[in-house]
Coordinates of C-alpha atoms and ligand atoms in Angstrom, one line a residue:
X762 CA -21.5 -52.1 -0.3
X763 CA -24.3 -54.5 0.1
X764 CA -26.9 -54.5 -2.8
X765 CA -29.8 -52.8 -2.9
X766 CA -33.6 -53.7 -4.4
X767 CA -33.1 -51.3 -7.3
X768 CA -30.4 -53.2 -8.8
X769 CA -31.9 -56.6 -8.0
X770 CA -33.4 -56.7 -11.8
X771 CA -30.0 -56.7 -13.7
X772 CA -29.1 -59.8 -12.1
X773 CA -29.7 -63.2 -13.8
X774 CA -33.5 -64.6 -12.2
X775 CA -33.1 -67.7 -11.4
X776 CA -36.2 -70.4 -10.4
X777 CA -34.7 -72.5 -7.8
X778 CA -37.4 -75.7 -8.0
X779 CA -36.8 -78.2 -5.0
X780 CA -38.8 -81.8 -5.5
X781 CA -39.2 -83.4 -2.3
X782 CA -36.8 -86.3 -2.7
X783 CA -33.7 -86.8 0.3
X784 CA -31.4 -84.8 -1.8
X785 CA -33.1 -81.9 -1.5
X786 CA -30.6 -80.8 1.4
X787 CA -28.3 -80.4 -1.3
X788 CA -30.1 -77.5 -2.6
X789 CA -28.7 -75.3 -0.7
X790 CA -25.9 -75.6 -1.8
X791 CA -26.7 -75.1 -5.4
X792 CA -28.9 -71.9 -3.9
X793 CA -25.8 -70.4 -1.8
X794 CA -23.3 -70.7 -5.2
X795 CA -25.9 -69.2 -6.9
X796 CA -26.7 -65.8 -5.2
X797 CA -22.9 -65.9 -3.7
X798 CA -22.2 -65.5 -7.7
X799 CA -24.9 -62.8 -8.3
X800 CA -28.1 -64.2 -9.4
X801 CA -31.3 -63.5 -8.0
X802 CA -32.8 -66.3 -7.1
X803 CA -36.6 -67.3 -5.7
X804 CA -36.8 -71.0 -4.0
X805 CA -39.9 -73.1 -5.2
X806 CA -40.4 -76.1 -2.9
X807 CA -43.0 -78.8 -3.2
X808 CA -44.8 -79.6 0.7
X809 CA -42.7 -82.8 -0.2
X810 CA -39.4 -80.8 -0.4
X811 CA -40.4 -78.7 2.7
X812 CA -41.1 -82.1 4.5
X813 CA -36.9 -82.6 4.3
X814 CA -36.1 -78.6 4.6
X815 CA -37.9 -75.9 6.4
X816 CA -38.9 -72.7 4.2
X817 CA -36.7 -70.9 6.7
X818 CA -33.7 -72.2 5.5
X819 CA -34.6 -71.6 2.0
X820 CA -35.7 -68.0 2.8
X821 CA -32.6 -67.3 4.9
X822 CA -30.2 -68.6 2.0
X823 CA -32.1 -66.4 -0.6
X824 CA -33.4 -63.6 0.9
X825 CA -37.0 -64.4 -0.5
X826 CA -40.2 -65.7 0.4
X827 CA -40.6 -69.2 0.0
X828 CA -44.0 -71.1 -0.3
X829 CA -45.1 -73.7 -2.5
X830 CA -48.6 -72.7 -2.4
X831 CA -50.1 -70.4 -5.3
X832 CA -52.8 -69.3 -2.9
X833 CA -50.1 -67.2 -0.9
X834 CA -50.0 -63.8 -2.4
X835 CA -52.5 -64.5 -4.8
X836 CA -52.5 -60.7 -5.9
X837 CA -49.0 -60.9 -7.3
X838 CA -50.3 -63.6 -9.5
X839 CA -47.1 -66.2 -8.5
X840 CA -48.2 -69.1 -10.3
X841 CA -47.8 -66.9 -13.9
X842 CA -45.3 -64.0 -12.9
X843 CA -42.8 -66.5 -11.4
X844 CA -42.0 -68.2 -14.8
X845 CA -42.9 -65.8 -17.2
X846 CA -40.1 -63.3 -15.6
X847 CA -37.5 -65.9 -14.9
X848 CA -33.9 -66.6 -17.2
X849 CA -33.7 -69.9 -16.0
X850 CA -35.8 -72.8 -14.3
X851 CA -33.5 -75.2 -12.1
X852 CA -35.2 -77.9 -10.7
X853 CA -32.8 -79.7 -8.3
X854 CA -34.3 -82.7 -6.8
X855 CA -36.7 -83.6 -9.7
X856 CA -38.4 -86.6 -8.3
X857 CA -39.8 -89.4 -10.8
X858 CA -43.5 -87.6 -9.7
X859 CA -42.3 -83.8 -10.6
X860 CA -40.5 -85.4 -14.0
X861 CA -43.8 -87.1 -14.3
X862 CA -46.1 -84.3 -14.1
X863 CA -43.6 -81.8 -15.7
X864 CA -44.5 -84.2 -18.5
X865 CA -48.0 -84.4 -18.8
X866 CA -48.6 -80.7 -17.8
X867 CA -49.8 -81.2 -14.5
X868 CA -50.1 -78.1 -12.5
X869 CA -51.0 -78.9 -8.6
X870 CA -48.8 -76.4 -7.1
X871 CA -46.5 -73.5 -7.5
X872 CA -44.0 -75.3 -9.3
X873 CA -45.6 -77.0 -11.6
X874 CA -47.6 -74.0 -12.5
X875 CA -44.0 -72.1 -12.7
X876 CA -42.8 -75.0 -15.6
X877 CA -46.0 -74.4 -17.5
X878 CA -45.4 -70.7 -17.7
X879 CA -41.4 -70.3 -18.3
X880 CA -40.0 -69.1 -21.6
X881 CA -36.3 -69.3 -20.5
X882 CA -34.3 -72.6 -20.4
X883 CA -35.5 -75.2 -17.7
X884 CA -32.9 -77.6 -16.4
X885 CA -34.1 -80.7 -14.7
X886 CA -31.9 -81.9 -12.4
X887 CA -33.2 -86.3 -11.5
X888 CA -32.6 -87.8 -8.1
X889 CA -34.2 -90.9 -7.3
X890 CA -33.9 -94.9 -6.5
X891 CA -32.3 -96.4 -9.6
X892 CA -35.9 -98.4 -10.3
X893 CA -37.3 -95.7 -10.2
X894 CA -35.4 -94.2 -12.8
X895 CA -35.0 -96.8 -14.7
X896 CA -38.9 -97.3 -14.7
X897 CA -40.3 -97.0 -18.4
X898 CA -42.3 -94.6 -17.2
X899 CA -39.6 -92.7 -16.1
X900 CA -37.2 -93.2 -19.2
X901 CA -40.1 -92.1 -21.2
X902 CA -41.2 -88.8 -19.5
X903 CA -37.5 -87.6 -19.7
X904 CA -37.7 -88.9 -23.8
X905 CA -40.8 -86.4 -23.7
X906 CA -39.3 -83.5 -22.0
X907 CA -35.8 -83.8 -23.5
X908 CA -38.0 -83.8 -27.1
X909 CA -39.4 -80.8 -25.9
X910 CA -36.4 -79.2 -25.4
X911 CA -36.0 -79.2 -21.5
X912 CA -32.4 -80.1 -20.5
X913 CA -32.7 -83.1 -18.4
X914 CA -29.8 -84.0 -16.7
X915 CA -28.4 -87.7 -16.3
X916 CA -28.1 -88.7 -13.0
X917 CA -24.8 -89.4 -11.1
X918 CA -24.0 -93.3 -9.8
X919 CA -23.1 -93.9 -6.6
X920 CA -24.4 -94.3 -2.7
X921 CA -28.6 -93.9 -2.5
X922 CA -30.4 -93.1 0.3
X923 CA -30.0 -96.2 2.1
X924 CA -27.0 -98.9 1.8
X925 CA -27.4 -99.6 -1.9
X926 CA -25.7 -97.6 -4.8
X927 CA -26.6 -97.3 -8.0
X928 CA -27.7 -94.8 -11.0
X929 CA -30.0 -91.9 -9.6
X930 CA -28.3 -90.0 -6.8
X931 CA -27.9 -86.5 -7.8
X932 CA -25.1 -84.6 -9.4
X933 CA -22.7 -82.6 -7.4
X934 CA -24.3 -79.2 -6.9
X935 CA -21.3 -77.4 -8.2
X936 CA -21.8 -79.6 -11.7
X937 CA -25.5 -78.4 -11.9
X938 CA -24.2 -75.0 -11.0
X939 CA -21.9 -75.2 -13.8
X940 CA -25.1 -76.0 -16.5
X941 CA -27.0 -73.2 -14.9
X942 CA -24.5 -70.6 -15.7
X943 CA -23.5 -72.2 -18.8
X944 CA -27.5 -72.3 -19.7
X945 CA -27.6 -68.7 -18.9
X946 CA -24.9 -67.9 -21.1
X947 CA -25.9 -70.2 -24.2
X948 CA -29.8 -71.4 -24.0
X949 CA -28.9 -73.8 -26.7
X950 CA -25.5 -74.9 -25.2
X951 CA -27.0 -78.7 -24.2
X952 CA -28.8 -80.3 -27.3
X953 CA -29.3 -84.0 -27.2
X954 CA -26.7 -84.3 -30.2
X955 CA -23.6 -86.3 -29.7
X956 CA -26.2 -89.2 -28.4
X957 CA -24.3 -93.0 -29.7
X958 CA -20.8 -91.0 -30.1
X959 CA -18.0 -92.3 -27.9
X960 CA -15.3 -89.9 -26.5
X961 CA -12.3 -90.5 -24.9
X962 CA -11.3 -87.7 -22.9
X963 CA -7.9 -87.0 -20.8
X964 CA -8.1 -84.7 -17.9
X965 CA -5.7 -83.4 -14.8
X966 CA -2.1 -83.1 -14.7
X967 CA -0.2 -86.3 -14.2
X968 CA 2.2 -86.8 -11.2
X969 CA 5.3 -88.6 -11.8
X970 CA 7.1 -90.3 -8.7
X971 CA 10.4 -89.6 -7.1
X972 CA 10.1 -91.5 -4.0
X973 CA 7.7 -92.8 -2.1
X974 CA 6.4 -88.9 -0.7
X975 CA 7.3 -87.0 -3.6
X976 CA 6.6 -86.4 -7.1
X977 CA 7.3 -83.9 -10.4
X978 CA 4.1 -82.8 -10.5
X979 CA 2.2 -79.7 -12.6
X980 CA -0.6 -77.0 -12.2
X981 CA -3.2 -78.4 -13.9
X982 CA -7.0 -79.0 -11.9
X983 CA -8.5 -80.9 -14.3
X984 CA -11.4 -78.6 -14.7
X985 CA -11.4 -77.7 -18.3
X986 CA -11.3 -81.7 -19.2
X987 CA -14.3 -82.5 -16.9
X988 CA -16.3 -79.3 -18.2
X989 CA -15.4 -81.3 -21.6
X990 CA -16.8 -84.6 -20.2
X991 CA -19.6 -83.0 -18.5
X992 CA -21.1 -81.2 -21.4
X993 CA -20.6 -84.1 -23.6
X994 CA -22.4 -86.7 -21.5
X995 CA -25.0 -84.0 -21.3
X996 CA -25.5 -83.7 -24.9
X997 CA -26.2 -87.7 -25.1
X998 CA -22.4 -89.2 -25.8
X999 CA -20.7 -92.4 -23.6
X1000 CA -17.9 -91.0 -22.1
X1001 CA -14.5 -92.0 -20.4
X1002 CA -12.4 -89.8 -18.3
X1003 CA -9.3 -90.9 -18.0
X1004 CA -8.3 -88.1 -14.6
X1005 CA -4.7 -87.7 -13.4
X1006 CA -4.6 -86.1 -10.7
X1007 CA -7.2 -83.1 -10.1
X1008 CA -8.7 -80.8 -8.0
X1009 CA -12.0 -82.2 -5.9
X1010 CA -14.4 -81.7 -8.8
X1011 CA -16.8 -84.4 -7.6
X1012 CA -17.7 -87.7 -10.0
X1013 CA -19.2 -86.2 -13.5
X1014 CA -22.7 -87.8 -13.8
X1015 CA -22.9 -89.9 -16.8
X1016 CA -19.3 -90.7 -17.3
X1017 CA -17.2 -93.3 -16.6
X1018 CA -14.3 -92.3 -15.0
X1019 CA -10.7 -94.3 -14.9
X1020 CA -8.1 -92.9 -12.8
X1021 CA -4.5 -93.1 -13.5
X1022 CA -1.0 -91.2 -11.8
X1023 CA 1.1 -91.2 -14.5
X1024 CA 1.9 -90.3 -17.5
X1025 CA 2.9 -94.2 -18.4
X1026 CA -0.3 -94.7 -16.5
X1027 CA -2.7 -92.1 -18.4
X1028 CA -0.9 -93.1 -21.8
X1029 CA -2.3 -96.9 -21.5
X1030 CA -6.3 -96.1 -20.1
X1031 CA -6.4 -93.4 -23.2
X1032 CA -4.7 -96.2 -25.8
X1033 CA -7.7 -98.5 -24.3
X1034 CA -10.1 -95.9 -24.6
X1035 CA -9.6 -94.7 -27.7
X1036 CA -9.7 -98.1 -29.4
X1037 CA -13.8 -97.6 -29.3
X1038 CA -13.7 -94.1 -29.7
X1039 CA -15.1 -91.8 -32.2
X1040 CA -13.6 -89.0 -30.4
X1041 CA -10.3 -88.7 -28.6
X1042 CA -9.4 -85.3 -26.6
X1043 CA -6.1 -85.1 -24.9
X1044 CA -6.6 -82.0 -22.4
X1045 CA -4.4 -83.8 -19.7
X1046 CA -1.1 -82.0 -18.4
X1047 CA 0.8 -85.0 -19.2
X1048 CA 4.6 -84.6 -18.2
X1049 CA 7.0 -84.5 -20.4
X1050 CA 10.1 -85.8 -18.5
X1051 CA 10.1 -88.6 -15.4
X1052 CA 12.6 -89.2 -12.9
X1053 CA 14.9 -92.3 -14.3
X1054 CA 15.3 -94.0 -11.0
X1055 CA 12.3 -94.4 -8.0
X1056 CA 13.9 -94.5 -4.8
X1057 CA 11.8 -97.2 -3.0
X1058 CA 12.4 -95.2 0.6
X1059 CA 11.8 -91.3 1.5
X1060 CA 15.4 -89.7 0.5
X1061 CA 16.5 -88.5 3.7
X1062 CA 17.7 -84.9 4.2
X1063 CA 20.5 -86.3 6.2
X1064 CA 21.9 -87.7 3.0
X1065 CA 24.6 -85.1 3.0
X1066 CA 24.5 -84.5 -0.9
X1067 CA 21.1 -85.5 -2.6
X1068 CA 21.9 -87.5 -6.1
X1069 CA 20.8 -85.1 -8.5
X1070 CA 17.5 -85.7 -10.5
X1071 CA 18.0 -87.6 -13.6
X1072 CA 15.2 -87.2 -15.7
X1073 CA 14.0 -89.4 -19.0
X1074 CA 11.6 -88.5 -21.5
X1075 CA 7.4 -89.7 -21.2
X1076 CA 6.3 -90.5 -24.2
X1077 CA 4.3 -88.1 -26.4
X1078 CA 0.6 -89.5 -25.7
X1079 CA -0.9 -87.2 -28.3
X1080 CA 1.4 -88.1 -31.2
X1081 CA 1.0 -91.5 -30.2
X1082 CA -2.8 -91.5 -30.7
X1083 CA -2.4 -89.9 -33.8
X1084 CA -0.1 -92.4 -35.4
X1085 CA -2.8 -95.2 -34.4
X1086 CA -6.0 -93.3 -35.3
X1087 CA -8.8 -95.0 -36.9
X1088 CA -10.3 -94.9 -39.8
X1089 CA -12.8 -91.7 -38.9
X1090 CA -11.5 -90.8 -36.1
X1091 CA -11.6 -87.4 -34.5
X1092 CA -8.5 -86.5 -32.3
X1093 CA -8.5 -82.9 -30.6
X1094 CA -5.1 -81.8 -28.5
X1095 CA -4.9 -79.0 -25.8
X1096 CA -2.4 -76.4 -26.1
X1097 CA -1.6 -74.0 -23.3
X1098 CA 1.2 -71.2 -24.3
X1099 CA 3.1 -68.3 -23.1
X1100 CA 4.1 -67.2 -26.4
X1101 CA 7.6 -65.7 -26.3
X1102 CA 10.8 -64.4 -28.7
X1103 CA 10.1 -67.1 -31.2
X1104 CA 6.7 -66.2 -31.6
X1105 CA 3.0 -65.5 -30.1
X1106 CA 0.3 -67.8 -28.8
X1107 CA -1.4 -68.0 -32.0
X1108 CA 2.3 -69.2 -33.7
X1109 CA 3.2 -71.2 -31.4
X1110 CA -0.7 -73.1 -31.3
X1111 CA -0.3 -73.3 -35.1
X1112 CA 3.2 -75.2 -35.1
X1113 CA 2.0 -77.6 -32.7
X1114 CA -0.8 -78.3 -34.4
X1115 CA 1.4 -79.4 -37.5
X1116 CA 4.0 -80.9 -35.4
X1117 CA 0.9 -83.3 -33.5
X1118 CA -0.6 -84.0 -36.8
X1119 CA -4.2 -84.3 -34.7
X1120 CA -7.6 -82.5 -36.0
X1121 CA -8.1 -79.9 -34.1
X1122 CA -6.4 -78.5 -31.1
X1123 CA -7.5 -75.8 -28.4
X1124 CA -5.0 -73.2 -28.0
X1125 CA -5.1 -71.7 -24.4
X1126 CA -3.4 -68.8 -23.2
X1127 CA -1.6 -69.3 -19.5
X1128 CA 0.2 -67.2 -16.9
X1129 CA -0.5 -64.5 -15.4
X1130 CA -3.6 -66.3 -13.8
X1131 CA -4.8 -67.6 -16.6
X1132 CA -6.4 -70.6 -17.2
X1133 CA -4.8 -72.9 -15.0
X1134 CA -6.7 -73.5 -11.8
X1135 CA -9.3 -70.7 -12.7
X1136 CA -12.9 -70.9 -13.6
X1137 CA -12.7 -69.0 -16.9
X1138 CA -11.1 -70.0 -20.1
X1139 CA -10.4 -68.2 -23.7
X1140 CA -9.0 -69.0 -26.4
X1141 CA -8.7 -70.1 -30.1
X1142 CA -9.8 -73.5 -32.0
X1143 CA -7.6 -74.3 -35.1
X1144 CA -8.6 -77.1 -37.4
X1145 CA -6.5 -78.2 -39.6
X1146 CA -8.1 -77.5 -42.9
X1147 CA -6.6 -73.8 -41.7
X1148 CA -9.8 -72.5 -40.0
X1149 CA -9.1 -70.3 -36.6
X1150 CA -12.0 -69.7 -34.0
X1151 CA -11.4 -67.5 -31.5
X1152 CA -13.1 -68.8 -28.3
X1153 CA -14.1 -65.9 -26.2
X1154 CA -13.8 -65.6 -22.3
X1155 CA -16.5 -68.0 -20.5
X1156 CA -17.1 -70.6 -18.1
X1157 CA -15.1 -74.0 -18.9
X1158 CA -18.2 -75.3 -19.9
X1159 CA -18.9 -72.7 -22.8
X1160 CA -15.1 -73.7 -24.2
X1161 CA -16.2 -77.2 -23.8
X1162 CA -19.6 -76.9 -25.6
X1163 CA -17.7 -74.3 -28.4
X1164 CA -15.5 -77.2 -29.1
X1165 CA -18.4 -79.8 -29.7
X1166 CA -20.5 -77.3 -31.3
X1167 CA -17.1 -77.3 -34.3
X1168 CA -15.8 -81.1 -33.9
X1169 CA -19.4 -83.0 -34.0
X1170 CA -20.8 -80.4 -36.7
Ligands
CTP1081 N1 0.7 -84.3 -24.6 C1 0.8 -85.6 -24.7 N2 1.9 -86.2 -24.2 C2 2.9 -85.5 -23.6 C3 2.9 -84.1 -23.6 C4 1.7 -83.5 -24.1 O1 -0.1 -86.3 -25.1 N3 4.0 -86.2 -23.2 C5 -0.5 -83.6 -25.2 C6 -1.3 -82.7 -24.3 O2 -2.3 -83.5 -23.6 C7 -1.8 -81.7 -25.2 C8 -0.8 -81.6 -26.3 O3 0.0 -82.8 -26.2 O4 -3.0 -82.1 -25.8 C9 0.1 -80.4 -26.2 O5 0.7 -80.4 -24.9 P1 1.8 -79.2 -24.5 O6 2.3 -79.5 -23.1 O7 1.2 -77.9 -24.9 O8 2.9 -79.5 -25.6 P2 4.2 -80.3 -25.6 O9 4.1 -81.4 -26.7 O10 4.6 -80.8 -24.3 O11 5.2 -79.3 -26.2 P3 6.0 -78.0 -25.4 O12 6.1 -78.4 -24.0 O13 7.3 -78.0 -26.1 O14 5.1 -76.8 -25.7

């Protein structure tokens, strides 16, 4: 049953705010997860943004009207109503002029006059030419807004509008996604508070080699370990990924990113990593067991009887980091149990984390669909002083800033 007007108030009201930069065909993207997931939303272009896409597109993707004049429909009083009724302002391009005047309190047009008026959270999402961004005047507007308490989000690196790369390009739209709804959820879920803290996290399931084709691979997407990355780099912190292999979740803006295969592989990039770090998370899928011997050509299925596999123990990465932890430093593991006979989730996330010796460690509950390669994550923290959280059910994201909100209080 399609959905009607009368129940168009429930839903979440999003402010869709599109600068006029090159990446504002992106947009659409961001505005197709977002109603496809349930929110209302209303598209607020600048005439630049319309300059790169028509108001028809916007209109057809969100099934509103789409001007950036606050003359049209002056009667409904747009330039107040818009922001004063909305949960959450997205602006996705925010050019170095929009961050500008979003700063000083300009208010030329319908956006502008929508930032001045919104109550809810406003998350401003940067694309621009690296100078541009790196501009003082730039740096300092976003200083001003962040003080302010506007979530300004770093910009991704990588290919520009024309042949040059650098810092400014804008985040993937399903990372910006991922802050709206996690904005919507928690207001106060991005704070500016882990900025000069560097983590080292491990994300992704690690793939270990049989021949050249095939591999003893696992179920892990990575997801819950980039939400960790994501969120921390948004709240101000350097971060390293260190990814096995994952899902296509895009580069995560703001973080460096090393990419390894195996567990041998992810065990040296986090011993580098965590030789700077104040915080180490291990929420990688690492494999327990490899294959002894790596058969340089694809075995054959003519090969009458296949030599069975012979497998040898990975090291434990987590107890490794453990035995060489600084001075000071914070090491969080990853759980994820079945519970069985010998006990529950909860006893079984309790004995590892004796048996790991680490600080904390995020007990996950998986099978029966969950939390591998879905969305949605629950769970419970335990610290080692005793303490249990439970983590209710939320985005990846909410876990992720739950678990900085505890190990970075
Ligand atoms: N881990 C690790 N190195 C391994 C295996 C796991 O560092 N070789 C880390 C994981 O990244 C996670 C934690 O240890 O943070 C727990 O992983 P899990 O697979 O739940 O536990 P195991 O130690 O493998 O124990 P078991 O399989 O018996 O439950």
């Amino acid at each position: 049953m399609s959905s009607t007007s009368a129940d168009a108030p429930s839903r979440p009201r999003v402010i869709l705010g599109v600068g006029g930069g090159i990446a504002a065909y992106k947009a659409c993207e961001l505005l197709r997860r977002l109603t496809e997931s349930g929110h209302s939303v209303r598209v607020v272009p600048t005439d630049g943004a319309l300059k790169f896409v028509g108001a028809a597109t916007f209109e057809a993707l969100s099934g509103e009207p789409v001007t950036a004049d606050p003359f049209d429909r002056v009667h409904e009083v747009p330039h107040v109503k818009l922001g004063q009724n909305a949960d959450l302002v997205v602006v996705a391009p925010a050019t170095a002029n929009l961050i500008a005047k979003a700063a000083h309190g300009l208010a030329d047009d319908l956006l502008t006059n929508t930032l001045l008026t919104a109550h809810c959270p406003v998350l401003l999402v940067p694309a621009m030419h690296t100078e541009m961004w790196e501009h003082p005047a730039t740096q300092h507007n976003v200083a001003l807004l962040r003080e302010r308490g506007v979530n300004v989000m770093e910009p991704a690196s990588g290919r520009l509008t024309g042949k040059d790369t650098g810092k400014g390009r804008l985040p993937d739209p399903a990372e910006i996604f991922e802050f709206a709804r996690l904005l919507l959820a928690r207001p106060d879920a991005l704070p500016r508070s882990m900025a000069g803290v560097r983590v080292a996290i491990s994300a992704g399931g690690t793939r270990e080699p049989l021949d050249p084709v095939r591999f003893l691979g696992n179920r892990s997407s990575g997801k819950q370990g980039y939400a960790l990355a994501r969120v921390a780099a948004q709240r101000g912190a350097d971060v390293t990924l260190v990814a096995a292999h994952t899902a296509d979740l895009g580069e995560p803006a703001g973080v460096t990113v090393v990419r390894v295969g195996t567990a041998l592989e992810l065990r040296d990039a986090m011993h580098a990593a965590a030789e700077t770090a104040d915080i180490v998370v291990m929420a990688a899928a690492v494999a327990d067991f490899r294959p002894v011997a790596l058969a340089t050509h694809k075995i054959k299925k003519s090969s009458a009887d296949p030599d069975p596999v012979v497998l040898t123990k990975n090291p434990d990465v987590l107890a490794e980091l453990v035995a060489a932890r600084r001075e000071g430093q914070v090491i969080v593991g990853f759980a994820a149990e079945t519970g069985d006979e010998t006990g529950d989730v909860l006893e079984h996330g309790r004995a590892k984390l004796k048996r790991k010796g680490c600080d904390w460690l995020v007990v996950n509950a998986v099978g029966d669909g969950k939390a591998f390669e879905v969305e949605d994550n629950a769970g419970w923290l335990l610290a080692d002083d005793g303490r249990e959280t439970p983590i209710p059910h939320g985005s990846k994201a909410q876990l992720a800033a739950t678990v900085w909100d505890a190990v970075t209080a």
